[in-house]
Each structure stands twice: as C-alpha cells, then as structure tokens.
Amino acid sequence: MGACTSCEDKELVAPASMGDLQGVKDALRCHAPIDRREGDSGLSALIAAASHRQLAVVQHLLRARANVNLQDCEGRTALIAAASRTENLDVVKCLVEEGAAKCNLADGERCTALMFAAREHQADVVKCLLKHSADANLKNSAGTTALIMAVNGATEVPYSSKHRDDRRSFVETMRHLINSDHFNINATNDQGCTALLVACCRQHNEAVKYLISQGADVDIQSEDGRTALICAVYRNNASLVKFLVEVAGADPFLQDATGMTARDRAEQAQNDTIATYLKKKMAER
C-alpha cells in the first residue's frame, strides 16, 4: 500500500527519455502526473521522449492523454524537440498525426519546429510539417525564416557520399519551403538580409543558383546596403560575381550605405580580376 501512495513522486522523465516503456507505465499506474515538468529545464515526459526518439513511449503517452502542446521552460514543445533532432521523422509524424500537435507553436526565441527541421536540412520532416499546416513565412525573434535558417546552416563540401546526400537533402528542404502556400522567397531578417544574401555570404553557389531559379530578387539590399553582388565581392568569389551579373542580371551600379559599389569594394580589396570584370560590365550598360 505504501509503495503506491508515494508513487505520485515517481519520475517520468528519466524512463521516458531512456525508452523504458514499462517504467513509464508503472509510474502512470501509480498516478504520477503525466504532464509534470521536472528539473530546471521543465521537461515533461513527452518532451523528453520526443527529444530522444522514443517512439513507443511517445505513442503511449499520447494515448494516456499527455498534453502534446505543453512547453518547457524555454518554450519547447514535444514537436519542437523532435524536429530539432535528426532521423526523427516517425516521432514527428506521430505527434502531428496522432497527437494533433500545433505546428506553429514557437519557443522563447520564436523558433518553430519547421525552423529547426529546416536548419538541420531534414527534408522529410519539413515536408511532413508543411503538410500539417506549418507556416513557412513565420519569423523568429531575429526575423529569420525557415529558409534563411536552412541556407545559414549549409556548407558546400562535395567530396563524399554523405556530403552529397546532405546537399540533396538541403536542396529538397529549400524546394519544399519555396513551394509551400503563399511563400515569400524574398523575406528579410532584422538586418534586411534575404536567403539569397545569406547564401552569397556563405559562398553557397548551389543555393544561390537555386534561389535565383526560383525567383529570388538579386538586387534586394540589406540594412547596410549590401546586395548579393557586393556580398560575393566581399568573399572574392569571382565565379559567383560572374553568375550574378551575367545570369541573374545583378545591377553593378547599386551602392551600399557608404556609397560604394561592388566594383569599389573589389578595388578596395585589391581584387584586380573582379574589379576589371565589373568595370567592363558597367561600361557595357
């Protein structure tokens, strides 16, 4: 008798995070509060299980009516926790399909599950969340969209099968976001940077070319007046400069906040190749 009357204090988070389904069942049978938040972070059993890819535990907790939209001390829900981890599609699907989790709930930094999935280039999770009405145009506290997060987390390393798979997943992530309802490909963050500007700064040529092919505006300027072309010049990326001018139609006469054009920046950096090229293209206009 004494064992079960004190069981209300039995931990749920530890067995849930370890995938100890029987331990979770025992705790619930002894009336441990299913939505109790434990520790300094305020984790619930469902959030812990979702974060640790414990599908069977997640399913059991949902059937036992755990609050699928409960947030921890940082504002994370089970769905956000699941989407933040790679190789966790089954848990994400379970939360949105069986638990009817709200896809657009955000954490304390206003980041949604979609943003985290996009950052990790989890194309299948992004597709699943969009199917369940995730809003790809939402911005976090820094004004960053899921697309900008995806681009910001990308690297261009083509030399192994893993990196090829990563690049394929990255492009698929961008494609799903851009093809979502009413998507704004030219949305800017708090610095006025679009996904295209970020891609240029990151020197991700593949992302730049894809974004241009999908209608990204090549001449949008950031708060300090930078264009995609000026960003490419900053990075001394001659091939990207040529692509932006000749294929994307970038305007080489646009000036940044200090009154300098891309050519001026190239001359300042003593990059004679880019400076000479831009001088020629400006003379042709």
PDB file of C-alpha atoms in Angstrom:
ATOM      1  CA  MET A   1       0.000   0.000   0.000  1.00  0.00           C
ATOM      2  CA  GLY A   2       2.758   2.428   0.967  1.00  0.00           C
ATOM      3  CA  ALA A   3       4.576   1.839  -2.335  1.00  0.00           C
ATOM      4  CA  CYS A   4       1.775   3.156  -4.492  1.00  0.00           C
ATOM      5  CA  THR A   5       0.706   6.061  -2.331  1.00  0.00           C
ATOM      6  CA  SER A   6       4.207   7.561  -2.634  1.00  0.00           C
ATOM      7  CA  CYS A   7       4.428   6.816  -6.340  1.00  0.00           C
ATOM      8  CA  GLU A   8       2.993  10.181  -7.283  1.00  0.00           C
ATOM      9  CA  ASP A   9       6.534  11.434  -6.770  1.00  0.00           C
ATOM     10  CA  LYS A  10       7.919   8.824  -9.157  1.00  0.00           C
ATOM     11  CA  GLU A  11       9.906  10.312 -12.016  1.00  0.00           C
ATOM     12  CA  LEU A  12       8.550  10.038 -15.523  1.00  0.00           C
ATOM     13  CA  VAL A  13      11.160  11.960 -17.476  1.00  0.00           C
ATOM     14  CA  ALA A  14      14.059   9.570 -16.843  1.00  0.00           C
ATOM     15  CA  PRO A  15      12.319   6.385 -18.045  1.00  0.00           C
ATOM     16  CA  ALA A  16      10.681   8.284 -20.895  1.00  0.00           C
ATOM     17  CA  SER A  17      13.998   9.601 -22.188  1.00  0.00           C
ATOM     18  CA  MET A  18      15.599   6.150 -21.938  1.00  0.00           C
ATOM     19  CA  GLY A  19      12.746   4.419 -23.728  1.00  0.00           C
ATOM     20  CA  ASP A  20      11.788   2.444 -20.618  1.00  0.00           C
ATOM     21  CA  LEU A  21       8.160   1.887 -21.570  1.00  0.00           C
ATOM     22  CA  GLN A  22       7.455  -0.390 -18.618  1.00  0.00           C
ATOM     23  CA  GLY A  23       8.894   2.187 -16.228  1.00  0.00           C
ATOM     24  CA  VAL A  24       6.621   4.822 -17.759  1.00  0.00           C
ATOM     25  CA  LYS A  25       3.599   2.520 -17.436  1.00  0.00           C
ATOM     26  CA  ASP A  26       4.438   1.732 -13.809  1.00  0.00           C
ATOM     27  CA  ALA A  27       4.748   5.410 -12.929  1.00  0.00           C
ATOM     28  CA  LEU A  28       1.446   6.268 -14.593  1.00  0.00           C
ATOM     29  CA  ARG A  29      -0.264   3.329 -12.918  1.00  0.00           C
ATOM     30  CA  CYS A  30       0.824   4.816  -9.617  1.00  0.00           C
ATOM     31  CA  HIS A  31      -0.725   8.154 -10.622  1.00  0.00           C
ATOM     32  CA  ALA A  32       2.458  10.049 -11.407  1.00  0.00           C
ATOM     33  CA  PRO A  33       1.246  13.309 -13.037  1.00  0.00           C
ATOM     34  CA  ILE A  34       1.638  12.755 -16.769  1.00  0.00           C
ATOM     35  CA  ASP A  35       2.328  16.416 -17.548  1.00  0.00           C
ATOM     36  CA  ARG A  36       4.573  17.154 -14.597  1.00  0.00           C
ATOM     37  CA  ARG A  37       7.577  19.242 -15.626  1.00  0.00           C
ATOM     38  CA  GLU A  38      10.816  18.142 -13.995  1.00  0.00           C
ATOM     39  CA  GLY A  39      14.216  19.727 -13.420  1.00  0.00           C
ATOM     40  CA  ASP A  40      15.499  23.213 -14.144  1.00  0.00           C
ATOM     41  CA  SER A  41      14.518  22.948 -17.808  1.00  0.00           C
ATOM     42  CA  GLY A  42      10.934  21.976 -17.039  1.00  0.00           C
ATOM     43  CA  LEU A  43      10.941  18.871 -19.227  1.00  0.00           C
ATOM     44  CA  SER A  44       7.813  16.772 -19.399  1.00  0.00           C
ATOM     45  CA  ALA A  45       7.925  13.047 -20.120  1.00  0.00           C
ATOM     46  CA  LEU A  46       6.539  13.603 -23.616  1.00  0.00           C
ATOM     47  CA  ILE A  47       9.095  16.286 -24.495  1.00  0.00           C
ATOM     48  CA  ALA A  48      11.911  14.068 -23.197  1.00  0.00           C
ATOM     49  CA  ALA A  49      10.706  11.026 -25.125  1.00  0.00           C
ATOM     50  CA  ALA A  50      10.273  13.037 -28.324  1.00  0.00           C
ATOM     51  CA  SER A  51      13.745  14.525 -27.999  1.00  0.00           C
ATOM     52  CA  HIS A  52      15.325  11.087 -27.511  1.00  0.00           C
ATOM     53  CA  ARG A  53      13.494   9.445 -30.445  1.00  0.00           C
ATOM     54  CA  GLN A  54      11.489   7.129 -28.172  1.00  0.00           C
ATOM     55  CA  LEU A  55       8.533   6.449 -30.469  1.00  0.00           C
ATOM     56  CA  ALA A  56       6.848   3.733 -28.377  1.00  0.00           C
ATOM     57  CA  VAL A  57       6.920   5.938 -25.279  1.00  0.00           C
ATOM     58  CA  VAL A  58       5.581   8.916 -27.232  1.00  0.00           C
ATOM     59  CA  GLN A  59       2.698   6.797 -28.545  1.00  0.00           C
ATOM     60  CA  HIS A  60       1.854   5.515 -25.072  1.00  0.00           C
ATOM     61  CA  LEU A  61       1.943   8.976 -23.506  1.00  0.00           C
ATOM     62  CA  LEU A  62      -0.328  10.371 -26.206  1.00  0.00           C
ATOM     63  CA  ARG A  63      -2.814   7.546 -25.668  1.00  0.00           C
ATOM     64  CA  ALA A  64      -2.672   8.348 -21.952  1.00  0.00           C
ATOM     65  CA  ARG A  65      -3.621  11.948 -22.871  1.00  0.00           C
ATOM     66  CA  ALA A  66      -0.377  13.755 -22.263  1.00  0.00           C
ATOM     67  CA  ASN A  67      -0.601  17.417 -23.257  1.00  0.00           C
ATOM     68  CA  VAL A  68       1.074  17.396 -26.674  1.00  0.00           C
ATOM     69  CA  ASN A  69       1.461  21.186 -26.711  1.00  0.00           C
ATOM     70  CA  LEU A  70       2.951  21.582 -23.228  1.00  0.00           C
ATOM     71  CA  GLN A  71       6.069  23.770 -23.274  1.00  0.00           C
ATOM     72  CA  ASP A  72       9.214  23.519 -21.167  1.00  0.00           C
ATOM     73  CA  CYS A  73      10.954  26.487 -19.542  1.00  0.00           C
ATOM     74  CA  GLU A  74      12.472  27.505 -22.894  1.00  0.00           C
ATOM     75  CA  GLY A  75       9.138  27.249 -24.657  1.00  0.00           C
ATOM     76  CA  ARG A  76       9.940  23.991 -26.448  1.00  0.00           C
ATOM     77  CA  THR A  77       7.123  21.600 -27.205  1.00  0.00           C
ATOM     78  CA  ALA A  78       7.483  17.891 -27.894  1.00  0.00           C
ATOM     79  CA  LEU A  79       7.214  18.675 -31.611  1.00  0.00           C
ATOM     80  CA  ILE A  80       9.981  21.278 -31.466  1.00  0.00           C
ATOM     81  CA  ALA A  81      12.161  18.846 -29.511  1.00  0.00           C
ATOM     82  CA  ALA A  82      11.523  16.100 -32.056  1.00  0.00           C
ATOM     83  CA  ALA A  83      12.129  18.310 -35.087  1.00  0.00           C
ATOM     84  CA  SER A  84      15.396  19.541 -33.601  1.00  0.00           C
ATOM     85  CA  ARG A  85      16.833  16.026 -33.793  1.00  0.00           C
ATOM     86  CA  THR A  86      17.882  14.244 -36.968  1.00  0.00           C
ATOM     87  CA  GLU A  87      16.391  10.897 -38.007  1.00  0.00           C
ATOM     88  CA  ASN A  88      13.240  11.530 -36.010  1.00  0.00           C
ATOM     89  CA  LEU A  89      10.542  11.556 -38.699  1.00  0.00           C
ATOM     90  CA  ASP A  90       8.459   8.797 -37.090  1.00  0.00           C
ATOM     91  CA  VAL A  91       8.151  10.728 -33.837  1.00  0.00           C
ATOM     92  CA  VAL A  92       7.283  13.946 -35.685  1.00  0.00           C
ATOM     93  CA  LYS A  93       4.590  12.119 -37.678  1.00  0.00           C
ATOM     94  CA  CYS A  94       3.189  10.577 -34.514  1.00  0.00           C
ATOM     95  CA  LEU A  95       2.952  13.952 -32.777  1.00  0.00           C
ATOM     96  CA  VAL A  96       1.170  15.705 -35.644  1.00  0.00           C
ATOM     97  CA  GLU A  97      -0.985  12.806 -36.839  1.00  0.00           C
ATOM     98  CA  GLU A  98      -1.893  11.013 -33.612  1.00  0.00           C
ATOM     99  CA  GLY A  99      -1.404  13.874 -31.185  1.00  0.00           C
ATOM    100  CA  ALA A 100      -2.614  16.747 -33.387  1.00  0.00           C
ATOM    101  CA  ALA A 101       0.316  18.865 -32.219  1.00  0.00           C
ATOM    102  CA  LYS A 102       0.158  22.542 -33.141  1.00  0.00           C
ATOM    103  CA  CYS A 103       2.864  23.002 -35.770  1.00  0.00           C
ATOM    104  CA  ASN A 104       3.232  26.760 -35.402  1.00  0.00           C
ATOM    105  CA  LEU A 105       3.814  26.989 -31.656  1.00  0.00           C
ATOM    106  CA  ALA A 106       7.157  28.692 -31.053  1.00  0.00           C
ATOM    107  CA  ASP A 107       9.763  28.566 -28.307  1.00  0.00           C
ATOM    108  CA  GLY A 108      11.094  31.513 -26.313  1.00  0.00           C
ATOM    109  CA  GLU A 109      13.106  32.729 -29.316  1.00  0.00           C
ATOM    110  CA  ARG A 110      10.002  32.399 -31.510  1.00  0.00           C
ATOM    111  CA  CYS A 111      11.512  29.421 -33.343  1.00  0.00           C
ATOM    112  CA  THR A 112       9.068  26.816 -34.635  1.00  0.00           C
ATOM    113  CA  ALA A 113       9.504  23.110 -35.299  1.00  0.00           C
ATOM    114  CA  LEU A 114       9.723  23.884 -39.017  1.00  0.00           C
ATOM    115  CA  MET A 115      12.655  26.236 -38.462  1.00  0.00           C
ATOM    116  CA  PHE A 116      14.613  23.602 -36.563  1.00  0.00           C
ATOM    117  CA  ALA A 117      13.863  20.933 -39.160  1.00  0.00           C
ATOM    118  CA  ALA A 118      14.943  23.316 -41.930  1.00  0.00           C
ATOM    119  CA  ARG A 119      18.145  24.210 -40.088  1.00  0.00           C
ATOM    120  CA  GLU A 120      19.056  20.519 -39.937  1.00  0.00           C
ATOM    121  CA  HIS A 121      18.027  20.027 -43.608  1.00  0.00           C
ATOM    122  CA  GLN A 122      15.531  17.333 -42.673  1.00  0.00           C
ATOM    123  CA  ALA A 123      13.591  17.488 -45.922  1.00  0.00           C
ATOM    124  CA  ASP A 124      11.191  14.694 -44.987  1.00  0.00           C
ATOM    125  CA  VAL A 125      10.317  16.366 -41.677  1.00  0.00           C
ATOM    126  CA  VAL A 126       9.900  19.739 -43.397  1.00  0.00           C
ATOM    127  CA  LYS A 127       7.541  18.140 -45.915  1.00  0.00           C
ATOM    128  CA  CYS A 128       5.533  16.483 -43.129  1.00  0.00           C
ATOM    129  CA  LEU A 129       5.194  19.704 -41.124  1.00  0.00           C
ATOM    130  CA  LEU A 130       4.145  21.721 -44.177  1.00  0.00           C
ATOM    131  CA  LYS A 131       1.527  19.077 -44.956  1.00  0.00           C
ATOM    132  CA  HIS A 132       0.109  19.706 -41.487  1.00  0.00           C
ATOM    133  CA  SER A 133      -0.146  23.480 -41.954  1.00  0.00           C
ATOM    134  CA  ALA A 134       3.216  24.685 -40.688  1.00  0.00           C
ATOM    135  CA  ASP A 135       3.714  28.295 -41.788  1.00  0.00           C
ATOM    136  CA  ALA A 136       6.988  28.715 -43.708  1.00  0.00           C
ATOM    137  CA  ASN A 137       6.744  32.512 -43.566  1.00  0.00           C
ATOM    138  CA  LEU A 138       6.949  32.827 -39.788  1.00  0.00           C
ATOM    139  CA  LYS A 139       9.996  34.607 -38.360  1.00  0.00           C
ATOM    140  CA  ASN A 140      11.858  34.088 -35.110  1.00  0.00           C
ATOM    141  CA  SER A 141      12.966  36.850 -32.739  1.00  0.00           C
ATOM    142  CA  ALA A 142      15.819  37.774 -35.113  1.00  0.00           C
ATOM    143  CA  GLY A 143      13.449  37.975 -38.055  1.00  0.00           C
ATOM    144  CA  THR A 144      14.832  34.759 -39.520  1.00  0.00           C
ATOM    145  CA  THR A 145      12.641  32.436 -41.591  1.00  0.00           C
ATOM    146  CA  ALA A 146      12.958  28.678 -42.011  1.00  0.00           C
ATOM    147  CA  LEU A 147      14.525  29.204 -45.444  1.00  0.00           C
ATOM    148  CA  ILE A 148      17.171  31.575 -44.097  1.00  0.00           C
ATOM    149  CA  MET A 149      17.924  29.081 -41.312  1.00  0.00           C
ATOM    150  CA  ALA A 150      18.316  26.319 -43.893  1.00  0.00           C
ATOM    151  CA  VAL A 151      20.698  28.394 -46.005  1.00  0.00           C
ATOM    152  CA  ASN A 152      22.654  29.622 -42.992  1.00  0.00           C
ATOM    153  CA  GLY A 153      23.283  26.049 -41.892  1.00  0.00           C
ATOM    154  CA  ALA A 154      24.506  24.871 -45.291  1.00  0.00           C
ATOM    155  CA  THR A 155      28.059  24.130 -46.342  1.00  0.00           C
ATOM    156  CA  GLU A 156      29.385  23.374 -49.796  1.00  0.00           C
ATOM    157  CA  VAL A 157      31.533  20.238 -49.500  1.00  0.00           C
ATOM    158  CA  PRO A 158      31.086  17.875 -52.463  1.00  0.00           C
ATOM    159  CA  TYR A 159      33.650  15.190 -51.810  1.00  0.00           C
ATOM    160  CA  SER A 160      31.886  12.285 -50.080  1.00  0.00           C
ATOM    161  CA  SER A 161      28.663  10.349 -50.471  1.00  0.00           C
ATOM    162  CA  LYS A 162      27.492  11.679 -47.103  1.00  0.00           C
ATOM    163  CA  HIS A 163      28.037  15.254 -48.195  1.00  0.00           C
ATOM    164  CA  ARG A 164      26.277  14.539 -51.488  1.00  0.00           C
ATOM    165  CA  ASP A 165      23.307  13.201 -49.508  1.00  0.00           C
ATOM    166  CA  ASP A 166      23.414  16.258 -47.254  1.00  0.00           C
ATOM    167  CA  ARG A 167      23.384  18.578 -50.267  1.00  0.00           C
ATOM    168  CA  ARG A 168      20.491  16.693 -51.821  1.00  0.00           C
ATOM    169  CA  SER A 169      18.541  16.973 -48.567  1.00  0.00           C
ATOM    170  CA  PHE A 170      19.379  20.688 -48.377  1.00  0.00           C
ATOM    171  CA  VAL A 171      18.049  21.366 -51.875  1.00  0.00           C
ATOM    172  CA  GLU A 172      14.935  19.300 -51.114  1.00  0.00           C
ATOM    173  CA  THR A 173      14.425  21.310 -47.932  1.00  0.00           C
ATOM    174  CA  MET A 174      14.584  24.556 -49.894  1.00  0.00           C
ATOM    175  CA  ARG A 175      12.244  23.167 -52.547  1.00  0.00           C
ATOM    176  CA  HIS A 176       9.581  22.146 -50.016  1.00  0.00           C
ATOM    177  CA  LEU A 177       9.698  25.553 -48.324  1.00  0.00           C
ATOM    178  CA  ILE A 178       9.615  27.568 -51.545  1.00  0.00           C
ATOM    179  CA  ASN A 179       6.727  25.514 -52.934  1.00  0.00           C
ATOM    180  CA  SER A 180       4.612  25.957 -49.797  1.00  0.00           C
ATOM    181  CA  ASP A 181       1.479  28.106 -49.875  1.00  0.00           C
ATOM    182  CA  HIS A 182       1.996  31.873 -50.221  1.00  0.00           C
ATOM    183  CA  PHE A 183       5.728  31.579 -49.587  1.00  0.00           C
ATOM    184  CA  ASN A 184       7.797  34.766 -49.689  1.00  0.00           C
ATOM    185  CA  ILE A 185      11.236  33.876 -51.042  1.00  0.00           C
ATOM    186  CA  ASN A 186      12.416  37.465 -50.528  1.00  0.00           C
ATOM    187  CA  ALA A 187      11.584  37.728 -46.824  1.00  0.00           C
ATOM    188  CA  THR A 188      14.294  39.521 -44.844  1.00  0.00           C
ATOM    189  CA  ASN A 189      15.673  39.143 -41.348  1.00  0.00           C
ATOM    190  CA  ASP A 190      16.283  42.005 -38.912  1.00  0.00           C
ATOM    191  CA  GLN A 191      19.420  43.011 -40.835  1.00  0.00           C
ATOM    192  CA  GLY A 192      17.471  43.157 -44.076  1.00  0.00           C
ATOM    193  CA  CYS A 193      19.141  40.029 -45.447  1.00  0.00           C
ATOM    194  CA  THR A 194      17.246  37.627 -47.686  1.00  0.00           C
ATOM    195  CA  ALA A 195      18.051  33.939 -48.061  1.00  0.00           C
ATOM    196  CA  LEU A 196      19.898  34.863 -51.261  1.00  0.00           C
ATOM    197  CA  LEU A 197      22.105  37.386 -49.465  1.00  0.00           C
ATOM    198  CA  VAL A 198      22.892  34.822 -46.777  1.00  0.00           C
ATOM    199  CA  ALA A 199      23.729  32.216 -49.428  1.00  0.00           C
ATOM    200  CA  CYS A 200      26.133  34.661 -51.095  1.00  0.00           C
ATOM    201  CA  CYS A 201      27.794  35.488 -47.786  1.00  0.00           C
ATOM    202  CA  ARG A 202      28.119  31.754 -47.086  1.00  0.00           C
ATOM    203  CA  GLN A 203      29.528  31.232 -50.596  1.00  0.00           C
ATOM    204  CA  HIS A 204      26.995  28.503 -51.241  1.00  0.00           C
ATOM    205  CA  ASN A 205      26.935  28.754 -55.036  1.00  0.00           C
ATOM    206  CA  GLU A 206      24.457  25.921 -55.455  1.00  0.00           C
ATOM    207  CA  ALA A 207      21.959  27.579 -53.126  1.00  0.00           C
ATOM    208  CA  VAL A 208      22.418  30.921 -54.893  1.00  0.00           C
ATOM    209  CA  LYS A 209      21.700  29.378 -58.284  1.00  0.00           C
ATOM    210  CA  TYR A 210      18.667  27.513 -56.986  1.00  0.00           C
ATOM    211  CA  LEU A 211      17.207  30.577 -55.268  1.00  0.00           C
ATOM    212  CA  ILE A 212      17.679  32.669 -58.420  1.00  0.00           C
ATOM    213  CA  SER A 213      15.982  29.962 -60.485  1.00  0.00           C
ATOM    214  CA  GLN A 214      13.013  30.146 -58.102  1.00  0.00           C
ATOM    215  CA  GLY A 215      12.573  33.895 -58.456  1.00  0.00           C
ATOM    216  CA  ALA A 216      14.691  35.394 -55.685  1.00  0.00           C
ATOM    217  CA  ASP A 217      15.291  39.118 -56.234  1.00  0.00           C
ATOM    218  CA  VAL A 218      19.004  39.579 -56.896  1.00  0.00           C
ATOM    219  CA  ASP A 219      19.042  43.321 -56.164  1.00  0.00           C
ATOM    220  CA  ILE A 220      17.400  43.494 -52.733  1.00  0.00           C
ATOM    221  CA  GLN A 221      19.647  45.425 -50.356  1.00  0.00           C
ATOM    222  CA  SER A 222      20.240  44.765 -46.675  1.00  0.00           C
ATOM    223  CA  GLU A 223      20.007  47.442 -43.980  1.00  0.00           C
ATOM    224  CA  ASP A 224      23.610  48.449 -44.695  1.00  0.00           C
ATOM    225  CA  GLY A 225      23.002  48.475 -48.437  1.00  0.00           C
ATOM    226  CA  ARG A 226      24.699  45.217 -49.342  1.00  0.00           C
ATOM    227  CA  THR A 227      23.460  43.363 -52.404  1.00  0.00           C
ATOM    228  CA  ALA A 228      24.092  39.760 -53.374  1.00  0.00           C
ATOM    229  CA  LEU A 229      26.759  41.043 -55.761  1.00  0.00           C
ATOM    230  CA  ILE A 230      28.515  43.084 -53.091  1.00  0.00           C
ATOM    231  CA  CYS A 231      28.460  40.047 -50.779  1.00  0.00           C
ATOM    232  CA  ALA A 232      30.071  37.927 -53.495  1.00  0.00           C
ATOM    233  CA  VAL A 233      32.759  40.592 -53.949  1.00  0.00           C
ATOM    234  CA  TYR A 234      33.422  40.637 -50.195  1.00  0.00           C
ATOM    235  CA  ARG A 235      34.115  36.904 -50.468  1.00  0.00           C
ATOM    236  CA  ASN A 236      36.355  37.338 -53.548  1.00  0.00           C
ATOM    237  CA  ASN A 237      34.135  34.807 -55.301  1.00  0.00           C
ATOM    238  CA  ALA A 238      34.771  35.574 -58.975  1.00  0.00           C
ATOM    239  CA  SER A 239      32.613  32.754 -60.342  1.00  0.00           C
ATOM    240  CA  LEU A 240      29.668  33.869 -58.218  1.00  0.00           C
ATOM    241  CA  VAL A 241      30.155  37.502 -59.261  1.00  0.00           C
ATOM    242  CA  LYS A 242      30.044  36.443 -62.912  1.00  0.00           C
ATOM    243  CA  PHE A 243      26.913  34.348 -62.375  1.00  0.00           C
ATOM    244  CA  LEU A 244      25.092  37.148 -60.575  1.00  0.00           C
ATOM    245  CA  VAL A 245      25.884  39.686 -63.304  1.00  0.00           C
ATOM    246  CA  GLU A 246      25.502  37.561 -66.428  1.00  0.00           C
ATOM    247  CA  VAL A 247      22.779  35.096 -65.451  1.00  0.00           C
ATOM    248  CA  ALA A 248      20.873  36.742 -62.601  1.00  0.00           C
ATOM    249  CA  GLY A 249      21.126  40.272 -64.017  1.00  0.00           C
ATOM    250  CA  ALA A 250      22.527  41.897 -60.876  1.00  0.00           C
ATOM    251  CA  ASP A 251      22.836  45.679 -61.049  1.00  0.00           C
ATOM    252  CA  PRO A 252      26.540  46.577 -60.589  1.00  0.00           C
ATOM    253  CA  PHE A 253      25.723  50.257 -60.045  1.00  0.00           C
ATOM    254  CA  LEU A 254      23.901  49.760 -56.730  1.00  0.00           C
ATOM    255  CA  GLN A 255      25.688  51.334 -53.781  1.00  0.00           C
ATOM    256  CA  ASP A 256      25.907  50.227 -50.171  1.00  0.00           C
ATOM    257  CA  ALA A 257      25.230  52.551 -47.232  1.00  0.00           C
ATOM    258  CA  THR A 258      28.690  54.109 -47.590  1.00  0.00           C
ATOM    259  CA  GLY A 259      28.169  54.897 -51.272  1.00  0.00           C
ATOM    260  CA  MET A 260      30.394  52.119 -52.590  1.00  0.00           C
ATOM    261  CA  THR A 261      29.520  49.820 -55.489  1.00  0.00           C
ATOM    262  CA  ALA A 262      30.607  46.212 -55.901  1.00  0.00           C
ATOM    263  CA  ARG A 263      33.423  47.438 -58.133  1.00  0.00           C
ATOM    264  CA  ASP A 264      34.542  49.918 -55.466  1.00  0.00           C
ATOM    265  CA  ARG A 265      34.650  47.104 -52.929  1.00  0.00           C
ATOM    266  CA  ALA A 266      36.684  44.943 -55.297  1.00  0.00           C
ATOM    267  CA  GLU A 267      39.191  47.747 -55.826  1.00  0.00           C
ATOM    268  CA  GLN A 268      39.354  48.356 -52.083  1.00  0.00           C
ATOM    269  CA  ALA A 269      40.152  44.662 -51.580  1.00  0.00           C
ATOM    270  CA  GLN A 270      42.743  44.875 -54.373  1.00  0.00           C
ATOM    271  CA  ASN A 271      40.995  42.111 -56.282  1.00  0.00           C
ATOM    272  CA  ASP A 272      42.024  43.235 -59.750  1.00  0.00           C
ATOM    273  CA  THR A 273      40.316  40.350 -61.547  1.00  0.00           C
ATOM    274  CA  ILE A 274      36.863  41.137 -60.151  1.00  0.00           C
ATOM    275  CA  ALA A 275      37.377  44.916 -60.340  1.00  0.00           C
ATOM    276  CA  THR A 276      38.379  44.748 -64.012  1.00  0.00           C
ATOM    277  CA  TYR A 277      35.474  42.453 -64.823  1.00  0.00           C
ATOM    278  CA  LEU A 278      32.940  44.745 -63.137  1.00  0.00           C
ATOM    279  CA  LYS A 279      34.435  47.842 -64.771  1.00  0.00           C
ATOM    280  CA  LYS A 280      33.935  46.200 -68.168  1.00  0.00           C
ATOM    281  CA  LYS A 281      30.353  45.156 -67.399  1.00  0.00           C
ATOM    282  CA  MET A 282      29.469  48.622 -66.115  1.00  0.00           C
ATOM    283  CA  ALA A 283      30.852  50.176 -69.301  1.00  0.00           C
ATOM    284  CA  GLU A 284      28.645  47.882 -71.381  1.00  0.00           C
ATOM    285  CA  ARG A 285      25.460  49.192 -69.753  1.00  0.00           C
TER     286      ARG A 285
END
